[in-house]
Every structure is written in C-alpha cells, then in structure tokens.
mmCIF file with all atom_site columns, C-alpha atoms in Angstrom:
data_model
loop_
_atom_site.group_PDB
_atom_site.id
_atom_site.type_symbol
_atom_site.label_atom_id
_atom_site.label_alt_id
_atom_site.label_comp_id
_atom_site.label_asym_id
_atom_site.label_entity_id
_atom_site.label_seq_id
_atom_site.pdbx_PDB_ins_code
_atom_site.Cartn_x
_atom_site.Cartn_y
_atom_site.Cartn_z
_atom_site.occupancy
_atom_site.B_iso_or_equiv
_atom_site.pdbx_formal_charge
_atom_site.auth_seq_id
_atom_site.auth_comp_id
_atom_site.auth_asym_id
_atom_site.auth_atom_id
_atom_site.pdbx_PDB_model_num
ATOM 1   C CA . MET A 1 1   ? 167.056 76.296 88.178 1.00 0.00 ? 1   MET A CA 1
ATOM 2   C CA . ALA A 1 2   ? 167.328 78.282 84.967 1.00 0.00 ? 2   ALA A CA 1
ATOM 3   C CA . ARG A 1 3   ? 164.384 79.187 82.795 1.00 0.00 ? 3   ARG A CA 1
ATOM 4   C CA . ASP A 1 4   ? 163.919 77.698 79.331 1.00 0.00 ? 4   ASP A CA 1
ATOM 5   C CA . THR A 1 5   ? 162.857 80.595 77.108 1.00 0.00 ? 5   THR A CA 1
ATOM 6   C CA . GLY A 1 6   ? 162.406 78.290 74.104 1.00 0.00 ? 6   GLY A CA 1
ATOM 7   C CA . LEU A 1 7   ? 159.906 76.137 75.971 1.00 0.00 ? 7   LEU A CA 1
ATOM 8   C CA . GLU A 1 8   ? 158.227 79.251 77.365 1.00 0.00 ? 8   GLU A CA 1
ATOM 9   C CA . GLU A 1 9   ? 157.643 80.505 73.822 1.00 0.00 ? 9   GLU A CA 1
ATOM 10  C CA . LEU A 1 10  ? 156.240 77.146 72.665 1.00 0.00 ? 10  LEU A CA 1
ATOM 11  C CA . VAL A 1 11  ? 153.781 77.091 75.574 1.00 0.00 ? 11  VAL A CA 1
ATOM 12  C CA . ARG A 1 12  ? 152.862 80.728 74.972 1.00 0.00 ? 12  ARG A CA 1
ATOM 13  C CA . GLN A 1 13  ? 152.121 79.994 71.297 1.00 0.00 ? 13  GLN A CA 1
ATOM 14  C CA . ASP A 1 14  ? 150.090 76.872 72.112 1.00 0.00 ? 14  ASP A CA 1
ATOM 15  C CA . LEU A 1 15  ? 147.990 78.592 74.777 1.00 0.00 ? 15  LEU A CA 1
ATOM 16  C CA . GLY A 1 16  ? 147.357 81.605 72.585 1.00 0.00 ? 16  GLY A CA 1
ATOM 17  C CA . ASP A 1 17  ? 145.684 84.795 73.683 1.00 0.00 ? 17  ASP A CA 1
ATOM 18  C CA . ARG A 1 18  ? 142.835 83.701 75.909 1.00 0.00 ? 18  ARG A CA 1
ATOM 19  C CA . PRO A 1 19  ? 141.003 85.670 78.574 1.00 0.00 ? 19  PRO A CA 1
ATOM 20  C CA . GLY A 1 20  ? 142.191 85.028 82.116 1.00 0.00 ? 20  GLY A CA 1
ATOM 21  C CA . LEU A 1 21  ? 145.625 83.719 81.106 1.00 0.00 ? 21  LEU A CA 1
ATOM 22  C CA . SER A 1 22  ? 148.624 85.153 82.946 1.00 0.00 ? 22  SER A CA 1
ATOM 23  C CA . GLU A 1 23  ? 152.286 84.347 83.513 1.00 0.00 ? 23  GLU A CA 1
ATOM 24  C CA . LYS A 1 24  ? 154.244 84.489 86.741 1.00 0.00 ? 24  LYS A CA 1
ATOM 25  C CA . PRO A 1 25  ? 157.797 83.509 87.677 1.00 0.00 ? 25  PRO A CA 1
ATOM 26  C CA . MET A 1 26  ? 157.486 80.541 90.084 1.00 0.00 ? 26  MET A CA 1
ATOM 27  C CA . PHE A 1 27  ? 159.340 77.376 91.063 1.00 0.00 ? 27  PHE A CA 1
ATOM 28  C CA . GLY A 1 28  ? 162.503 78.421 89.213 1.00 0.00 ? 28  GLY A CA 1
ATOM 29  C CA . GLY A 1 29  ? 160.642 78.778 85.930 1.00 0.00 ? 29  GLY A CA 1
ATOM 30  C CA . LEU A 1 30  ? 157.642 80.498 84.425 1.00 0.00 ? 30  LEU A CA 1
ATOM 31  C CA . ALA A 1 31  ? 154.145 79.465 85.527 1.00 0.00 ? 31  ALA A CA 1
ATOM 32  C CA . TYR A 1 32  ? 151.010 79.949 83.472 1.00 0.00 ? 32  TYR A CA 1
ATOM 33  C CA . LEU A 1 33  ? 147.776 80.600 85.307 1.00 0.00 ? 33  LEU A CA 1
ATOM 34  C CA . LEU A 1 34  ? 144.201 80.604 84.065 1.00 0.00 ? 34  LEU A CA 1
ATOM 35  C CA . ASN A 1 35  ? 141.787 82.699 86.086 1.00 0.00 ? 35  ASN A CA 1
ATOM 36  C CA . GLY A 1 36  ? 144.296 82.571 88.953 1.00 0.00 ? 36  GLY A CA 1
ATOM 37  C CA . ASN A 1 37  ? 144.611 78.765 88.932 1.00 0.00 ? 37  ASN A CA 1
ATOM 38  C CA . LEU A 1 38  ? 147.960 77.169 88.149 1.00 0.00 ? 38  LEU A CA 1
ATOM 39  C CA . LEU A 1 39  ? 147.800 75.530 84.705 1.00 0.00 ? 39  LEU A CA 1
ATOM 40  C CA . CYS A 1 40  ? 151.340 74.569 83.715 1.00 0.00 ? 40  CYS A CA 1
ATOM 41  C CA . GLY A 1 41  ? 154.928 75.669 83.940 1.00 0.00 ? 41  GLY A CA 1
ATOM 42  C CA . ALA A 1 42  ? 158.103 75.794 81.894 1.00 0.00 ? 42  ALA A CA 1
ATOM 43  C CA . ARG A 1 43  ? 161.496 75.146 83.462 1.00 0.00 ? 43  ARG A CA 1
ATOM 44  C CA . GLU A 1 44  ? 164.898 74.063 82.312 1.00 0.00 ? 44  GLU A CA 1
ATOM 45  C CA . ASP A 1 45  ? 164.111 70.492 83.408 1.00 0.00 ? 45  ASP A CA 1
ATOM 46  C CA . GLY A 1 46  ? 160.819 70.228 81.524 1.00 0.00 ? 46  GLY A CA 1
ATOM 47  C CA . MET A 1 47  ? 157.215 71.250 81.201 1.00 0.00 ? 47  MET A CA 1
ATOM 48  C CA . LEU A 1 48  ? 154.998 70.873 84.264 1.00 0.00 ? 48  LEU A CA 1
ATOM 49  C CA . VAL A 1 49  ? 151.364 70.162 83.456 1.00 0.00 ? 49  VAL A CA 1
ATOM 50  C CA . ARG A 1 50  ? 148.349 70.107 85.774 1.00 0.00 ? 50  ARG A CA 1
ATOM 51  C CA . LEU A 1 51  ? 145.967 67.377 84.686 1.00 0.00 ? 51  LEU A CA 1
ATOM 52  C CA . GLY A 1 52  ? 144.102 66.915 87.964 1.00 0.00 ? 52  GLY A CA 1
ATOM 53  C CA . LYS A 1 53  ? 144.010 63.964 90.346 1.00 0.00 ? 53  LYS A CA 1
ATOM 54  C CA . GLY A 1 54  ? 142.882 60.846 88.544 1.00 0.00 ? 54  GLY A CA 1
ATOM 55  C CA . ASN A 1 55  ? 143.358 62.434 85.119 1.00 0.00 ? 55  ASN A CA 1
ATOM 56  C CA . ASP A 1 56  ? 147.058 61.756 84.693 1.00 0.00 ? 56  ASP A CA 1
ATOM 57  C CA . HIS A 1 57  ? 147.210 57.980 84.035 1.00 0.00 ? 57  HIS A CA 1
ATOM 58  C CA . TRP A 1 58  ? 147.161 58.294 80.245 1.00 0.00 ? 58  TRP A CA 1
ATOM 59  C CA . ALA A 1 59  ? 150.043 60.777 80.278 1.00 0.00 ? 59  ALA A CA 1
ATOM 60  C CA . LEU A 1 60  ? 152.146 58.741 82.714 1.00 0.00 ? 60  LEU A CA 1
ATOM 61  C CA . ALA A 1 61  ? 151.933 55.776 80.321 1.00 0.00 ? 61  ALA A CA 1
ATOM 62  C CA . LEU A 1 62  ? 153.804 57.776 77.657 1.00 0.00 ? 62  LEU A CA 1
ATOM 63  C CA . PRO A 1 63  ? 157.598 57.868 77.312 1.00 0.00 ? 63  PRO A CA 1
ATOM 64  C CA . GLY A 1 64  ? 159.291 60.986 78.636 1.00 0.00 ? 64  GLY A CA 1
ATOM 65  C CA . ILE A 1 65  ? 156.489 61.834 81.080 1.00 0.00 ? 65  ILE A CA 1
ATOM 66  C CA . VAL A 1 66  ? 156.762 61.254 84.827 1.00 0.00 ? 66  VAL A CA 1
ATOM 67  C CA . GLN A 1 67  ? 154.803 62.216 87.893 1.00 0.00 ? 67  GLN A CA 1
ATOM 68  C CA . MET A 1 68  ? 155.901 65.533 89.325 1.00 0.00 ? 68  MET A CA 1
ATOM 69  C CA . VAL A 1 69  ? 157.774 65.261 92.620 1.00 0.00 ? 69  VAL A CA 1
ATOM 70  C CA . MET A 1 70  ? 158.511 68.200 94.925 1.00 0.00 ? 70  MET A CA 1
ATOM 71  C CA . GLY A 1 71  ? 161.134 67.252 97.463 1.00 0.00 ? 71  GLY A CA 1
ATOM 72  C CA . GLU A 1 72  ? 160.044 63.739 98.344 1.00 0.00 ? 72  GLU A CA 1
ATOM 73  C CA . ARG A 1 73  ? 156.331 64.378 97.814 1.00 0.00 ? 73  ARG A CA 1
ATOM 74  C CA . ARG A 1 74  ? 154.567 62.976 94.746 1.00 0.00 ? 74  ARG A CA 1
ATOM 75  C CA . MET A 1 75  ? 152.234 65.559 93.239 1.00 0.00 ? 75  MET A CA 1
ATOM 76  C CA . HIS A 1 76  ? 149.247 63.520 92.051 1.00 0.00 ? 76  HIS A CA 1
ATOM 77  C CA . GLY A 1 77  ? 147.543 65.111 89.087 1.00 0.00 ? 77  GLY A CA 1
ATOM 78  C CA . TRP A 1 78  ? 150.738 66.852 87.943 1.00 0.00 ? 78  TRP A CA 1
ATOM 79  C CA . VAL A 1 79  ? 153.189 65.506 85.370 1.00 0.00 ? 79  VAL A CA 1
ATOM 80  C CA . ARG A 1 80  ? 156.586 66.582 84.110 1.00 0.00 ? 80  ARG A CA 1
ATOM 81  C CA . ALA A 1 81  ? 157.225 66.205 80.384 1.00 0.00 ? 81  ALA A CA 1
ATOM 82  C CA . GLY A 1 82  ? 160.874 65.999 79.370 1.00 0.00 ? 82  GLY A CA 1
ATOM 83  C CA . ALA A 1 83  ? 162.306 67.532 76.201 1.00 0.00 ? 83  ALA A CA 1
ATOM 84  C CA . ASP A 1 84  ? 161.495 64.520 74.019 1.00 0.00 ? 84  ASP A CA 1
ATOM 85  C CA . ALA A 1 85  ? 157.848 64.632 75.113 1.00 0.00 ? 85  ALA A CA 1
ATOM 86  C CA . TYR A 1 86  ? 157.230 68.397 74.986 1.00 0.00 ? 86  TYR A CA 1
ATOM 87  C CA . GLY A 1 87  ? 159.266 68.597 71.772 1.00 0.00 ? 87  GLY A CA 1
ATOM 88  C CA . ASP A 1 88  ? 156.535 66.570 70.065 1.00 0.00 ? 88  ASP A CA 1
ATOM 89  C CA . ASP A 1 89  ? 154.132 69.336 68.995 1.00 0.00 ? 89  ASP A CA 1
ATOM 90  C CA . ALA A 1 90  ? 151.030 67.106 68.974 1.00 0.00 ? 90  ALA A CA 1
ATOM 91  C CA . LEU A 1 91  ? 151.793 65.629 72.407 1.00 0.00 ? 91  LEU A CA 1
ATOM 92  C CA . ARG A 1 92  ? 152.578 69.027 73.932 1.00 0.00 ? 92  ARG A CA 1
ATOM 93  C CA . ARG A 1 93  ? 149.264 70.386 72.645 1.00 0.00 ? 93  ARG A CA 1
ATOM 94  C CA . ARG A 1 94  ? 147.411 67.311 73.898 1.00 0.00 ? 94  ARG A CA 1
ATOM 95  C CA . LEU A 1 95  ? 148.893 67.808 77.364 1.00 0.00 ? 95  LEU A CA 1
ATOM 96  C CA . LEU A 1 96  ? 148.045 71.507 77.361 1.00 0.00 ? 96  LEU A CA 1
ATOM 97  C CA . ASP A 1 97  ? 144.502 70.862 76.092 1.00 0.00 ? 97  ASP A CA 1
ATOM 98  C CA . ALA A 1 98  ? 143.973 68.361 78.922 1.00 0.00 ? 98  ALA A CA 1
ATOM 99  C CA . ALA A 1 99  ? 145.334 70.885 81.427 1.00 0.00 ? 99  ALA A CA 1
ATOM 100 C CA . LEU A 1 100 ? 143.045 73.587 80.067 1.00 0.00 ? 100 LEU A CA 1
ATOM 101 C CA . ALA A 1 101 ? 140.026 71.277 80.311 1.00 0.00 ? 101 ALA A CA 1
ATOM 102 C CA . PHE A 1 102 ? 140.822 70.520 83.954 1.00 0.00 ? 102 PHE A CA 1
ATOM 103 C CA . VAL A 1 103 ? 141.674 74.058 85.055 1.00 0.00 ? 103 VAL A CA 1
ATOM 104 C CA . GLU A 1 104 ? 138.647 75.545 83.255 1.00 0.00 ? 104 GLU A CA 1
ATOM 105 C CA . SER A 1 105 ? 136.497 73.324 85.505 1.00 0.00 ? 105 SER A CA 1
ATOM 106 C CA . LEU A 1 106 ? 137.879 75.062 88.625 1.00 0.00 ? 106 LEU A CA 1
ATOM 107 C CA . PRO A 1 107 ? 136.325 78.194 90.122 1.00 0.00 ? 107 PRO A CA 1
ATOM 108 C CA . PRO A 1 108 ? 138.311 81.402 89.439 1.00 0.00 ? 108 PRO A CA 1
ATOM 109 C CA . LYS A 1 109 ? 140.555 82.649 92.231 1.00 0.00 ? 109 LYS A CA 1
#
C-alpha cells in the first residue's frame, strides 16, 4: 500500500501543532498518535479515523465513509473515509475533531 502524501499534508494542517502529537509509519501509511494513542491514519486508500466504539454511527451514515475492516475483522469505532469524504474540508475536520475528542479522553501511553 502506497502512502498518500497529499492526504498526509491535509491531516497535518488540520491537526496543527499540538502537544503530544506524533507521526509514525504504520499499516502501509502514516499514523498520527496523540499522547501515544492512535488517532488517525492516512493511506492511499483513504483516511482512517478513530472515533471510539459507539461513537461512529453518525459518520457511517455519511456517503464515502465505511467501517474499517482489517482482514475479515470489523474494527468497531474506526471508520475509513474515501477521497470524496476526506476531500470535503469541513467533513474531514469534523471527523478529526471527533477523533481528537475521543483520544483526548484516553490515558496517555
């Protein structure tokens, strides 16, 4: 899986310069972590966003957003936004804001 440097830059700009934010190559793309907790990721096949179990229903109701699947396992609380979804600046920011709200509630690693 190839990385999507354009998406990586969009995510980087949206997340800004905040304490505890780091980047790490993972899952064939670039993962963003907050205080050691996985927040989101950018890959050639879309933006992965961690919303938390039970917090993803609103996003899954939107076009271009599906539940993340690894192998045959559904990853509840994680969604994958395709290019049409993450290309919408307001929607991308809404997804990232929701991810930040969830991950900020977790204890640091």
